[in-house]
GROMACS .gro file of C-alpha atoms in nm:
model
  242
    1MET     CA    1  -2.461  -0.833  -1.771
    2HIS     CA    2  -2.106  -0.714  -1.724
    3SER     CA    3  -1.960  -0.657  -1.380
    4PRO     CA    4  -1.939  -0.285  -1.296
    5ASN     CA    5  -1.561  -0.326  -1.269
    6ALA     CA    6  -1.505  -0.551  -1.570
    7GLY     CA    7  -1.242  -0.459  -1.829
    8PRO     CA    8  -0.983  -0.603  -2.064
    9HIS     CA    9  -0.699  -0.564  -1.813
   10ASP     CA   10  -0.640  -0.851  -1.569
   11ALA     CA   11  -0.616  -0.625  -1.266
   12LEU     CA   12  -0.478  -0.689  -0.920
   13THR     CA   13  -0.742  -0.823  -0.683
   14PRO     CA   14  -0.737  -0.942  -0.323
   15GLU     CA   15  -0.790  -1.292  -0.460
   16ASN     CA   16  -0.500  -1.309  -0.709
   17ALA     CA   17  -0.212  -1.109  -0.560
   18VAL     CA   18   0.050  -1.149  -0.289
   19VAL     CA   19   0.253  -0.871  -0.123
   20LEU     CA   20   0.627  -0.895  -0.053
   21LEU     CA   21   0.782  -0.640   0.185
   22VAL     CA   22   1.161  -0.651   0.182
   23ASP     CA   23   1.393  -0.520   0.455
   24HIS     CA   24   1.192  -0.231   0.599
   25GLN     CA   25   1.427  -0.227   0.898
   26LEU     CA   26   1.508   0.052   1.141
   27GLY     CA   27   1.875   0.080   1.051
   28LEU     CA   28   1.830   0.051   0.675
   29MET     CA   29   1.559   0.318   0.669
   30GLN     CA   30   1.836   0.569   0.738
   31LEU     CA   31   1.985   0.505   0.392
   32ILE     CA   32   1.684   0.655   0.213
   33ASP     CA   33   1.783   0.970   0.025
   34ASP     CA   34   1.501   1.049  -0.221
   35MET     CA   35   1.238   1.117   0.046
   36SER     CA   36   1.237   1.146   0.422
   37PRO     CA   37   1.244   0.815   0.610
   38GLU     CA   38   0.918   0.929   0.771
   39THR     CA   39   0.753   0.960   0.429
   40ALA     CA   40   0.884   0.620   0.322
   41LYS     CA   41   0.752   0.464   0.643
   42ASN     CA   42   0.416   0.633   0.595
   43ASN     CA   43   0.389   0.492   0.242
   44VAL     CA   44   0.479   0.135   0.329
   45LEU     CA   45   0.239   0.140   0.623
   46GLY     CA   46  -0.040   0.264   0.396
   47LEU     CA   47   0.027  -0.025   0.158
   48ALA     CA   48   0.062  -0.277   0.441
   49ARG     CA   49  -0.251  -0.173   0.631
   50ALA     CA   50  -0.473  -0.171   0.323
   51THR     CA   51  -0.355  -0.507   0.192
   52ARG     CA   52  -0.386  -0.664   0.536
   53THR     CA   53  -0.744  -0.539   0.564
   54LEU     CA   54  -0.825  -0.677   0.220
   55GLY     CA   55  -0.690  -1.017   0.318
   56LEU     CA   56  -0.397  -1.050   0.079
   57PRO     CA   57  -0.113  -1.277   0.187
   58VAL     CA   58   0.180  -1.058   0.296
   59LEU     CA   59   0.535  -1.193   0.314
   60LEU     CA   60   0.783  -1.012   0.537
   61THR     CA   61   1.157  -1.057   0.515
   62THR     CA   62   1.460  -0.898   0.683
   63ASN     CA   63   1.834  -0.918   0.621
   64ARG     CA   64   2.083  -0.941   0.909
   65ASP     CA   65   1.837  -0.787   1.151
   66GLU     CA   66   2.060  -0.874   1.447
   67GLY     CA   67   2.320  -0.613   1.340
   68PRO     CA   68   2.323  -0.249   1.227
   69ASN     CA   69   2.049  -0.316   0.969
   70GLY     CA   70   1.817  -0.328   1.268
   71PRO     CA   71   1.487  -0.504   1.333
   72LEU     CA   72   1.168  -0.480   1.130
   73LEU     CA   73   0.982  -0.150   1.170
   74PRO     CA   74   0.784  -0.176   1.497
   75GLU     CA   75   0.465  -0.068   1.322
   76LEU     CA   76   0.496  -0.353   1.072
   77ALA     CA   77   0.583  -0.598   1.349
   78ALA     CA   78   0.270  -0.493   1.538
   79LEU     CA   79   0.047  -0.505   1.230
   80PHE     CA   80   0.167  -0.854   1.136
   81HIS     CA   81   0.219  -0.984   1.488
   82ASP     CA   82   0.078  -1.321   1.384
   83SER     CA   83   0.298  -1.359   1.075
   84GLU     CA   84   0.638  -1.517   1.027
   85VAL     CA   85   0.926  -1.287   0.940
   86ILE     CA   86   1.164  -1.464   0.702
   87ARG     CA   87   1.510  -1.371   0.827
   88ARG     CA   88   1.794  -1.384   0.576
   89PRO     CA   89   2.159  -1.413   0.684
   90GLY     CA   90   2.298  -1.173   0.423
   91VAL     CA   91   2.155  -1.275   0.085
   92VAL     CA   92   2.066  -0.943  -0.081
   93ASN     CA   93   1.826  -1.078  -0.343
   94ALA     CA   94   1.537  -1.195  -0.122
   95TYR     CA   95   1.395  -1.424  -0.390
   96ARG     CA   96   1.717  -1.624  -0.395
   97TRP     CA   97   1.674  -1.717  -0.028
   98PRO     CA   98   1.506  -2.062  -0.034
   99ALA     CA   99   1.268  -2.002   0.258
  100LEU     CA  100   1.130  -1.688   0.094
  101ARG     CA  101   1.091  -1.858  -0.244
  102GLU     CA  102   0.912  -2.151  -0.083
  103ALA     CA  103   0.676  -1.920   0.108
  104LEU     CA  104   0.591  -1.734  -0.211
  105GLU     CA  105   0.527  -2.054  -0.405
  106ALA     CA  106   0.303  -2.178  -0.124
  107THR     CA  107   0.062  -1.889  -0.180
  108GLY     CA  108  -0.013  -2.021  -0.529
  109ARG     CA  109  -0.034  -1.664  -0.659
  110LYS     CA  110   0.150  -1.529  -0.964
  111LYS     CA  111   0.093  -1.155  -0.920
  112VAL     CA  112   0.346  -1.010  -0.677
  113VAL     CA  113   0.332  -0.661  -0.529
  114VAL     CA  114   0.681  -0.587  -0.398
  115ALA     CA  115   0.829  -0.298  -0.199
  116GLY     CA  116   1.175  -0.279  -0.045
  117VAL     CA  117   1.359  -0.037   0.177
  118THR     CA  118   1.599   0.064  -0.102
  119ASP     CA  119   1.499  -0.007  -0.458
  120ALA     CA  120   1.845  -0.050  -0.612
  121THR     CA  121   1.901  -0.352  -0.386
  122CYS     CA  122   1.567  -0.481  -0.252
  123LEU     CA  123   1.381  -0.457  -0.582
  124ILE     CA  124   1.640  -0.657  -0.776
  125ALA     CA  125   1.437  -0.963  -0.679
  126SER     CA  126   1.174  -0.835  -0.922
  127VAL     CA  127   1.385  -0.930  -1.224
  128ASP     CA  128   1.424  -1.290  -1.105
  129LEU     CA  129   1.051  -1.305  -1.032
  130VAL     CA  130   0.967  -1.198  -1.385
  131GLN     CA  131   1.210  -1.455  -1.525
  132ASP     CA  132   1.030  -1.722  -1.321
  133GLY     CA  133   0.692  -1.630  -1.466
  134TYR     CA  134   0.554  -1.393  -1.205
  135GLU     CA  135   0.376  -1.067  -1.288
  136VAL     CA  136   0.555  -0.813  -1.072
  137HIS     CA  137   0.433  -0.475  -0.950
  138ALA     CA  138   0.712  -0.273  -0.784
  139VAL     CA  139   0.580  -0.007  -0.547
  140ILE     CA  140   0.826   0.270  -0.606
  141ASP     CA  141   0.713   0.513  -0.336
  142ALA     CA  142   0.711   0.243  -0.066
  143SER     CA  143   1.073   0.175  -0.166
  144GLY     CA  144   1.339   0.438  -0.107
  145THR     CA  145   1.668   0.501  -0.283
  146GLU     CA  146   2.010   0.554  -0.139
  147ALA     CA  147   2.223   0.856  -0.239
  148SER     CA  148   2.204   1.019  -0.483
  149GLY     CA  149   1.832   0.975  -0.470
  150GLN     CA  150   1.671   1.089  -0.794
  151THR     CA  151   1.951   0.952  -1.013
  152VAL     CA  152   1.924   0.613  -0.849
  153ARG     CA  153   1.544   0.612  -0.875
  154GLU     CA  154   1.548   0.693  -1.248
  155THR     CA  155   1.809   0.424  -1.313
  156VAL     CA  156   1.616   0.160  -1.120
  157VAL     CA  157   1.284   0.246  -1.285
  158ALA     CA  158   1.444   0.225  -1.631
  159ASN     CA  159   1.608  -0.110  -1.559
  160LEU     CA  160   1.301  -0.264  -1.398
  161SER     CA  161   1.069  -0.143  -1.673
  162GLN     CA  162   1.298  -0.288  -1.938
  163ALA     CA  163   1.288  -0.620  -1.751
  164GLY     CA  164   0.907  -0.625  -1.761
  165VAL     CA  165   0.832  -0.504  -1.408
  166ASN     CA  166   0.526  -0.282  -1.361
  167ILE     CA  167   0.604   0.038  -1.171
  168LYS     CA  168   0.330   0.138  -0.927
  169THR     CA  169   0.261   0.370  -0.634
  170TRP     CA  170   0.116   0.245  -0.309
  171PHE     CA  171  -0.210   0.435  -0.354
  172GLY     CA  172  -0.236   0.317  -0.713
  173VAL     CA  173  -0.206  -0.044  -0.596
  174VAL     CA  174  -0.464   0.006  -0.319
  175ALA     CA  175  -0.709   0.178  -0.554
  176GLU     CA  176  -0.673  -0.110  -0.801
  177LEU     CA  177  -0.734  -0.363  -0.525
  178ILE     CA  178  -1.035  -0.181  -0.380
  179ALA     CA  179  -1.185  -0.118  -0.725
  180ALA     CA  180  -1.563  -0.142  -0.704
  181ARG     CA  181  -1.585  -0.341  -0.382
  182HIS     CA  182  -1.882  -0.288  -0.154
  183ARG     CA  183  -1.879  -0.008   0.097
  184ASP     CA  184  -1.796  -0.077   0.460
  185GLU     CA  185  -2.125   0.043   0.602
  186ALA     CA  186  -1.989   0.057   0.956
  187GLN     CA  187  -1.735   0.316   0.846
  188GLY     CA  188  -1.945   0.483   0.577
  189ARG     CA  189  -1.675   0.441   0.313
  190GLN     CA  190  -1.517   0.177   0.096
  191VAL     CA  191  -1.343  -0.121   0.248
  192ALA     CA  192  -0.975  -0.066   0.342
  193THR     CA  193  -0.978   0.310   0.298
  194ASP     CA  194  -0.887   0.371   0.662
  195ALA     CA  195  -0.528   0.325   0.545
  196VAL     CA  196  -0.586   0.583   0.272
  197HIS     CA  197  -0.745   0.817   0.528
  198ASP     CA  198  -0.441   0.796   0.756
  199HIS     CA  199  -0.151   0.774   0.510
  200LEU     CA  200  -0.241   0.957   0.185
  201PRO     CA  201  -0.191   1.335   0.209
  202GLY     CA  202  -0.536   1.487   0.172
  203GLY     CA  203  -0.700   1.147   0.196
  204ASP     CA  204  -0.834   1.230   0.541
  205LEU     CA  205  -1.009   1.543   0.412
  206LEU     CA  206  -1.153   1.362   0.110
  207LEU     CA  207  -1.284   1.066   0.308
  208ASP     CA  208  -1.416   1.278   0.593
  209THR     CA  209  -1.614   1.473   0.333
  210ASP     CA  210  -1.745   1.143   0.197
  211MET     CA  211  -1.838   1.036   0.549
  212ALA     CA  212  -2.025   1.363   0.602
  213HIS     CA  213  -2.227   1.294   0.289
  214VAL     CA  214  -2.305   0.935   0.390
  215THR     CA  215  -2.423   1.040   0.736
  216GLY     CA  216  -2.640   1.321   0.599
  217ARG     CA  217  -2.436   1.611   0.737
  218THR     CA  218  -2.405   1.761   0.388
  219ALA     CA  219  -2.769   1.702   0.296
  220VAL     CA  220  -2.994   1.996   0.206
  221PRO     CA  221  -3.156   2.108   0.533
  222ALA     CA  222  -3.530   2.070   0.573
  223TRP     CA  223  -3.582   2.445   0.609
  224PHE     CA  224  -3.423   2.524   0.270
  225GLU     CA  225  -3.663   2.608  -0.016
  226ASP     CA  226  -3.503   2.634  -0.359
  227GLY     CA  227  -3.539   2.983  -0.504
  228GLU     CA  228  -3.694   3.122  -0.188
  229SER     CA  229  -3.450   3.081   0.096
  230GLU     CA  230  -3.203   3.365   0.132
  231PRO     CA  231  -2.888   3.383   0.343
  232THR     CA  232  -2.971   3.533   0.681
  233GLY     CA  233  -2.631   3.535   0.843
  234ARG     CA  234  -2.754   3.270   1.084
  235THR     CA  235  -2.719   2.894   1.060
  236GLN     CA  236  -2.917   2.611   1.209
  237ALA     CA  237  -2.770   2.435   1.508
  238LEU     CA  238  -2.567   2.136   1.394
  239GLY     CA  239  -2.663   1.920   1.689
  240PRO     CA  240  -2.452   1.634   1.823
  241GLN     CA  241  -2.197   1.497   1.576
  242LYS     CA  242  -2.172   1.122   1.532
   0.00000   0.00000   0.00000
């Protein structure tokens, strides 16, 4: 019998992928031109929270964080408080910094999900990764672009695609990773979707509706009789909400 999530595509899973987050630093976030820095931060946190919950290895790296580039985003530092941050002294292509390359090799994984603060610089590592035999998934909406935003984004996407890099969105990656995994019964929804609830626009409404269904708040009330009950203008008391 086939798995309910089986298919011909060798998809990303929590067991075969590693995440690389490049230079999401306070100073560098101010360079983002194609979306607000707040939106970019929201997207990378959605990706980071979900992949942390699912247990993927996550590599963090910064570049010259002692100067105007600034430190790692505080939210990422708090989320990965028990993880090493690989600090580079100026090397733009993160993969060419030996400590980062060694950390990636140590994971033993060949599928790399990568996001960087600005895609024209931070995502250039993707091309080297492909050349070294990695399958690379660049998360374009967790990576900003410097001015002029849309022109830069289109150029980067074209160049990366031509080099064999897969272009993804953070929610697309998370959905692929969650796939058909078992529900988190304590939360009433699928594992790792708290990040989706908090960071995907509309995700909170969708998942709260799902939660209402799971907890029986959208079930047909006992007093309803199909074909006989008519609207009265009055509703039954909802009772305490859990």
